Amino acid sequence: MAGKITFTMLKPDSVENGYTGAILEKINAAGFRIVAMEMTQLSKKQAETFYEVHAERPFYGELVEYMTSGPIVAAVLEKDNAVEDFRTLIGATNPAEAAEGTIRKLYAESISANAIHGSDSDDNAQIEASFFFSTKNRF
Ligand code: IDP
Ligand code: MG
């Protein structure tokens, strides 16, 4: 059965460009409920751990540097079929390939600075949500 939560981060480019409010509005309008949210800045260690699955990829160093370059907004979101529906809402990794109306099409700068993260599976949604938020701080 499809899970009810996903995890997101508004990446440093979104926060820096002042898109936080507009992106959260789109997320709410698409039917997601905010269960937990925090503005924070990732340490190098946190970013390395969060993206550990990409450690062997050529862009890993650039990704870690970018994700630690400024504040982000982390959130847990709830909706039926949350993971899949959120991936549809954010669009393809490369904004040049993202569908019209998606968050990445509207707000991303590049394949690296691509505005927003979304979990890619129910298991990863649980792992990523727990990376940032205790169950006590989910509402
Ligand atoms: P996703 O965020 O759409 O799930 P992933 O393949 O999981 O995409 O990659 C994680 C993040 O790494 C991307 O969101 C993007 O910020 C960065 N990234 C992915 N591919 C590239 C690339 O080819 N060059 C630079 N950065 C990349
Ligand atoms: Mg991914």
XYZ file of N, CA and C and ligand atoms in Angstrom:
445
model
N 0.834 -1.205 0.000
C 0.000 0.000 0.000
C 0.867 1.252 0.000
N 0.476 2.220 -0.793
C 1.267 3.463 -0.857
C 1.213 4.184 0.478
N 2.348 4.774 0.869
C 2.456 5.394 2.181
C 1.832 6.772 2.232
N 1.730 7.280 3.432
C 1.043 8.554 3.639
C 1.987 9.736 3.834
N 3.292 9.465 3.991
C 4.175 10.619 4.194
C 5.321 10.639 3.178
N 5.796 11.844 2.955
C 7.039 12.014 2.216
C 7.855 13.094 2.932
N 9.115 13.208 2.523
C 9.996 14.200 3.130
C 10.486 15.146 2.043
N 10.571 16.431 2.374
C 11.060 17.407 1.401
C 12.059 18.366 2.022
N 12.909 18.926 1.196
C 13.721 20.084 1.585
C 13.580 21.124 0.480
N 13.288 22.368 0.873
C 13.435 23.478 -0.061
C 14.917 23.809 -0.022
N 15.565 23.662 -1.155
C 17.026 23.743 -1.217
C 17.519 25.197 -1.127
N 18.824 25.396 -0.913
C 19.341 26.756 -0.700
C 18.948 27.763 -1.783
N 18.851 27.334 -3.044
C 18.473 28.301 -4.095
C 17.054 28.814 -3.882
N 16.134 27.953 -3.443
C 14.747 28.369 -3.206
C 14.655 29.391 -2.087
N 15.376 29.115 -0.987
C 15.327 30.023 0.158
C 15.984 31.353 -0.220
N 17.162 31.266 -0.852
C 17.915 32.461 -1.249
C 17.110 33.349 -2.212
N 16.374 32.724 -3.115
C 15.614 33.492 -4.109
C 14.257 33.966 -3.602
N 13.929 33.650 -2.354
C 12.668 34.127 -1.779
C 11.443 33.344 -2.242
N 11.639 32.085 -2.630
C 10.528 31.277 -3.144
C 9.868 30.396 -2.083
N 10.331 30.499 -0.826
C 9.811 29.600 0.214
C 8.277 29.640 0.291
N 7.725 30.839 0.392
C 6.270 30.967 0.541
C 5.522 30.425 -0.661
N 5.986 30.769 -1.858
C 5.309 30.333 -3.086
C 5.339 28.812 -3.217
N 6.457 28.215 -2.860
C 6.567 26.750 -2.978
C 5.694 26.058 -1.936
N 5.701 26.562 -0.701
C 4.841 25.957 0.327
C 3.369 26.089 -0.065
N 3.000 27.210 -0.664
C 1.623 27.412 -1.134
C 1.240 26.355 -2.170
N 2.155 26.075 -3.097
C 1.894 25.064 -4.124
C 1.744 23.676 -3.502
N 2.576 23.405 -2.497
C 2.531 22.108 -1.810
C 1.184 21.941 -1.104
N 0.743 22.984 -0.405
C -0.559 22.941 0.266
C -1.691 22.822 -0.751
N -1.607 23.596 -1.824
C -2.671 23.578 -2.846
C -2.800 22.206 -3.496
N -1.703 21.447 -3.515
C -1.727 20.103 -4.108
C -2.253 19.062 -3.119
N -2.630 19.502 -1.923
C -3.294 18.594 -0.988
C -2.393 17.960 0.060
N -1.181 18.443 0.171
C -0.272 17.919 1.211
C -0.461 18.725 2.500
N -0.428 18.007 3.622
C -0.500 18.639 4.944
C 0.905 18.666 5.538
N 1.306 19.790 6.085
C 2.625 19.897 6.719
C 2.546 19.305 8.128
N 3.329 18.257 8.344
C 3.323 17.503 9.597
C 4.444 17.988 10.520
N 5.545 18.444 9.917
C 6.704 18.948 10.652
C 7.465 19.863 9.710
N 8.101 20.911 10.256
C 8.859 21.822 9.385
C 9.926 22.561 10.194
N 11.073 22.767 9.549
C 12.177 23.472 10.217
C 13.059 24.157 9.181
N 13.456 25.405 9.474
C 14.468 26.076 8.663
C 15.802 25.843 9.362
N 16.781 25.366 8.606
C 18.063 25.023 9.213
C 19.141 25.081 8.140
N 20.396 24.963 8.561
C 21.490 24.865 7.591
C 22.241 23.564 7.845
N 22.394 22.759 6.815
C 23.044 21.460 6.958
C 24.540 21.625 7.190
N 25.083 20.816 8.089
C 26.534 20.719 8.220
C 27.044 19.828 7.079
N 28.367 19.865 6.840
C 28.950 19.023 5.798
C 28.646 17.551 6.112
N 28.794 17.187 7.358
C 28.564 15.803 7.775
C 27.115 15.385 7.533
N 26.170 16.265 7.874
C 24.755 15.948 7.651
C 24.451 15.761 6.162
N 24.981 16.681 5.335
C 24.717 16.589 3.893
C 25.353 15.330 3.312
N 26.552 15.007 3.755
C 27.218 13.786 3.271
C 26.414 12.551 3.640
N 25.894 12.529 4.857
C 25.116 11.369 5.305
C 23.781 11.295 4.565
N 23.109 12.429 4.439
C 21.807 12.440 3.774
C 21.921 11.922 2.336
N 22.979 12.311 1.645
C 23.152 11.938 0.231
C 24.162 10.800 0.044
N 24.372 10.024 1.100
C 25.376 8.956 1.065
C 25.188 7.992 -0.117
N 23.937 7.749 -0.489
C 23.633 6.852 -1.610
C 24.293 7.329 -2.911
N 24.585 8.636 -2.993
C 25.214 9.195 -4.194
C 26.733 9.354 -4.056
N 27.315 8.781 -3.004
C 28.733 9.029 -2.689
C 29.683 8.732 -3.851
N 29.342 7.754 -4.671
C 30.226 7.384 -5.792
C 29.958 8.184 -7.058
N 28.895 9.002 -7.055
C 28.541 9.751 -8.266
C 29.479 10.945 -8.425
N 29.749 11.342 -9.681
C 30.702 12.442 -9.917
C 30.247 13.779 -9.324
N 28.934 13.948 -9.137
C 28.438 15.236 -8.645
C 28.325 15.305 -7.123
N 28.755 14.250 -6.410
C 28.557 14.183 -4.946
C 29.186 15.378 -4.205
N 30.449 15.687 -4.527
C 31.135 16.786 -3.850
C 30.425 18.106 -4.078
N 30.039 18.342 -5.323
C 29.322 19.572 -5.695
C 27.972 19.633 -4.962
N 27.309 18.487 -4.877
C 25.992 18.419 -4.230
C 26.105 18.756 -2.745
N 27.092 18.172 -2.071
C 27.284 18.428 -0.637
C 27.634 19.899 -0.405
N 28.519 20.431 -1.239
C 28.911 21.835 -1.112
C 27.697 22.749 -1.301
N 26.902 22.422 -2.308
C 25.728 23.233 -2.597
C 24.695 23.160 -1.471
N 24.438 21.959 -0.984
C 23.386 21.784 0.026
C 23.761 22.396 1.379
N 25.049 22.672 1.580
C 25.491 23.310 2.829
C 25.716 24.814 2.648
N 25.438 25.339 1.449
C 25.816 26.721 1.119
C 24.892 27.763 1.738
N 23.738 27.352 2.246
C 22.797 28.294 2.838
C 21.672 27.543 3.505
N 20.752 28.271 4.136
C 19.661 27.589 4.832
C 18.724 26.838 3.885
N 18.115 25.823 4.439
C 17.095 25.030 3.732
C 15.843 24.993 4.620
N 14.727 24.571 4.034
C 13.527 24.306 4.828
C 13.204 22.829 4.673
N 13.280 22.091 5.774
C 12.974 20.656 5.778
C 11.548 20.464 6.271
N 10.842 19.509 5.675
C 9.452 19.272 6.113
C 9.025 17.837 5.853
N 8.133 17.373 6.696
C 7.437 16.101 6.478
C 6.027 16.439 6.016
N 5.594 15.768 4.959
C 4.303 16.064 4.335
C 3.432 14.819 4.326
N 2.142 15.022 4.520
C 1.201 13.895 4.570
C 0.131 14.025 3.490
N -0.116 12.900 2.841
C -1.166 12.821 1.807
C -1.257 11.362 1.405
N -2.386 10.899 0.940
C -2.429 9.560 0.357
C -1.470 9.518 -0.827
N -0.765 8.402 -0.991
C 0.157 8.243 -2.119
C 1.202 9.370 -2.160
N 1.687 9.750 -0.978
C 2.493 10.959 -0.832
C 3.758 10.960 -1.689
N 4.519 9.862 -1.675
C 5.817 9.856 -2.365
C 5.638 10.086 -3.864
N 4.780 9.302 -4.471
C 4.589 9.385 -5.927
C 3.961 10.729 -6.320
N 2.940 11.139 -5.593
C 2.271 12.400 -5.949
C 3.221 13.592 -5.783
N 4.102 13.517 -4.777
C 5.029 14.641 -4.574
C 6.090 14.666 -5.667
N 6.566 13.492 -6.085
C 7.541 13.456 -7.186
C 6.921 14.042 -8.459
N 5.634 13.783 -8.665
C 4.948 14.372 -9.825
C 4.891 15.896 -9.685
N 4.591 16.364 -8.481
C 4.482 17.808 -8.235
C 5.817 18.528 -8.435
N 6.939 17.894 -8.041
C 8.222 18.599 -8.149
C 8.825 18.505 -9.557
N 8.572 17.429 -10.284
C 9.076 17.319 -11.653
C 10.457 16.684 -11.729
N 10.951 16.552 -12.946
C 12.212 15.844 -13.203
C 13.395 16.533 -12.526
N 14.423 15.731 -12.226
C 15.640 16.224 -11.561
C 16.240 17.418 -12.306
N 16.324 17.282 -13.625
C 16.847 18.373 -14.459
C 15.695 19.302 -14.839
N 15.707 20.554 -14.356
C 14.570 21.446 -14.642
C 14.303 21.627 -16.132
N 15.340 21.444 -16.941
C 15.141 21.566 -18.397
C 14.210 20.466 -18.910
N 14.109 19.375 -18.151
C 13.246 18.258 -18.547
C 11.968 18.182 -17.719
N 11.798 19.106 -16.785
C 10.634 19.059 -15.888
C 9.375 19.536 -16.618
N 8.256 18.884 -16.312
C 6.985 19.213 -16.963
C 6.520 20.618 -16.564
N 5.749 21.232 -17.453
C 5.156 22.551 -17.192
C 4.381 22.527 -15.879
N 4.509 23.583 -15.095
C 3.730 23.705 -13.872
C 4.340 23.026 -12.665
N 5.384 22.211 -12.872
C 6.025 21.557 -11.729
C 6.905 22.569 -10.985
N 7.197 22.239 -9.723
C 7.975 23.170 -8.888
C 9.365 23.393 -9.481
N 9.971 22.329 -9.980
C 11.311 22.506 -10.558
C 11.270 23.312 -11.854
N 10.232 23.098 -12.657
C 10.106 23.894 -13.888
C 9.966 25.376 -13.539
N 9.193 25.660 -12.492
C 8.909 27.047 -12.138
C 10.072 27.719 -11.407
N 10.764 26.957 -10.532
C 11.672 27.615 -9.588
C 13.129 27.169 -9.627
N 13.446 26.054 -10.289
C 14.824 25.560 -10.231
C 15.745 26.356 -11.151
N 17.017 26.427 -10.747
C 18.022 27.154 -11.533
C 18.795 26.232 -12.461
N 19.069 25.010 -11.995
C 19.946 24.096 -12.728
C 19.732 22.678 -12.198
N 20.401 21.700 -12.803
C 20.255 20.314 -12.351
C 20.784 20.135 -10.928
N 21.723 20.944 -10.527
C 22.259 20.871 -9.165
C 21.388 21.698 -8.212
N 21.214 22.963 -8.538
C 20.381 23.853 -7.721
C 18.947 23.742 -8.231
N 18.314 22.608 -7.894
C 17.009 22.306 -8.505
C 15.839 22.464 -7.533
N 15.957 23.433 -6.659
C 14.843 23.985 -5.865
C 14.349 23.127 -4.710
N 14.248 21.802 -4.926
C 13.505 21.022 -3.935
C 13.895 19.554 -3.977
N 13.831 18.917 -2.819
C 14.045 17.465 -2.697
C 12.704 16.788 -2.445
N 12.556 15.580 -2.945
C 11.406 14.742 -2.595
C 11.863 13.299 -2.469
N 11.434 12.599 -1.420
C 11.806 11.195 -1.221
C 11.413 10.361 -2.434
N 12.201 9.299 -2.687
C 11.929 8.469 -3.869
C 11.256 7.137 -3.543
N 11.011 6.848 -2.266
C 10.305 5.609 -1.889
C 9.728 5.789 -0.493
N 8.783 4.926 -0.150
C 8.201 5.000 1.201
C 9.272 4.747 2.257
N 10.157 3.780 2.010
C 11.210 3.483 2.977
C 12.110 4.703 3.178
N 12.522 5.328 2.076
C 13.386 6.504 2.200
C 12.652 7.689 2.833
N 11.359 7.792 2.598
C 10.585 8.858 3.250
C 10.676 8.715 4.767
N 10.555 7.493 5.261
C 10.641 7.256 6.714
C 12.045 7.576 7.224
N 13.054 7.095 6.494
C 14.449 7.312 6.911
C 14.765 8.813 6.922
N 14.388 9.502 5.848
C 14.709 10.931 5.719
C 13.934 11.771 6.736
N 12.669 11.455 6.960
C 11.877 12.191 7.965
C 12.516 12.028 9.342
N 12.976 10.809 9.641
C 13.580 10.532 10.951
C 14.953 11.188 11.099
N 15.606 11.462 9.963
C 16.910 12.142 9.970
C 16.766 13.544 10.571
N 15.617 14.168 10.354
C 15.392 15.541 10.807
C 14.456 15.677 11.998
N 13.447 14.811 12.096
C 12.367 15.051 13.064
C 12.082 13.818 13.906
N 12.058 14.007 15.235
C 11.591 12.946 16.113
C 10.066 12.840 15.948
N 9.491 11.710 16.309
C 8.035 11.558 16.190
C 7.328 12.569 17.104
N 7.985 12.968 18.179
C 7.422 13.964 19.101
C 7.199 15.311 18.417
N 8.008 15.617 17.404
C 7.881 16.900 16.715
C 7.167 16.789 15.369
N 6.297 15.775 15.265
C 5.432 15.660 14.080
C 3.995 15.802 14.558
N 3.226 16.601 13.864
C 1.895 16.945 14.379
C 0.779 16.645 13.381
P 16.247 13.651 -7.352
O 16.512 14.798 -6.396
O 15.358 14.077 -8.481
O 15.751 12.413 -6.648
P 18.811 12.313 -7.585
O 19.237 11.541 -8.776
O 18.410 11.548 -6.351
O 17.636 13.284 -8.041
O 20.000 13.300 -7.228
C 20.023 13.995 -5.985
C 20.375 15.431 -6.235
O 21.706 15.499 -6.752
C 19.532 16.152 -7.301
O 18.300 16.631 -6.805
C 20.462 17.272 -7.718
O 20.465 18.333 -6.754
C 21.823 16.580 -7.686
N 22.179 16.035 -9.004
C 21.642 14.937 -9.611
N 22.211 14.708 -10.806
C 23.136 15.691 -10.955
C 24.071 15.996 -11.996
O 24.168 15.310 -13.036
N 24.864 17.100 -11.795
C 24.797 17.870 -10.658
N 23.940 17.600 -9.664
C 23.114 16.543 -9.804
Mg 16.695 11.234 -5.229
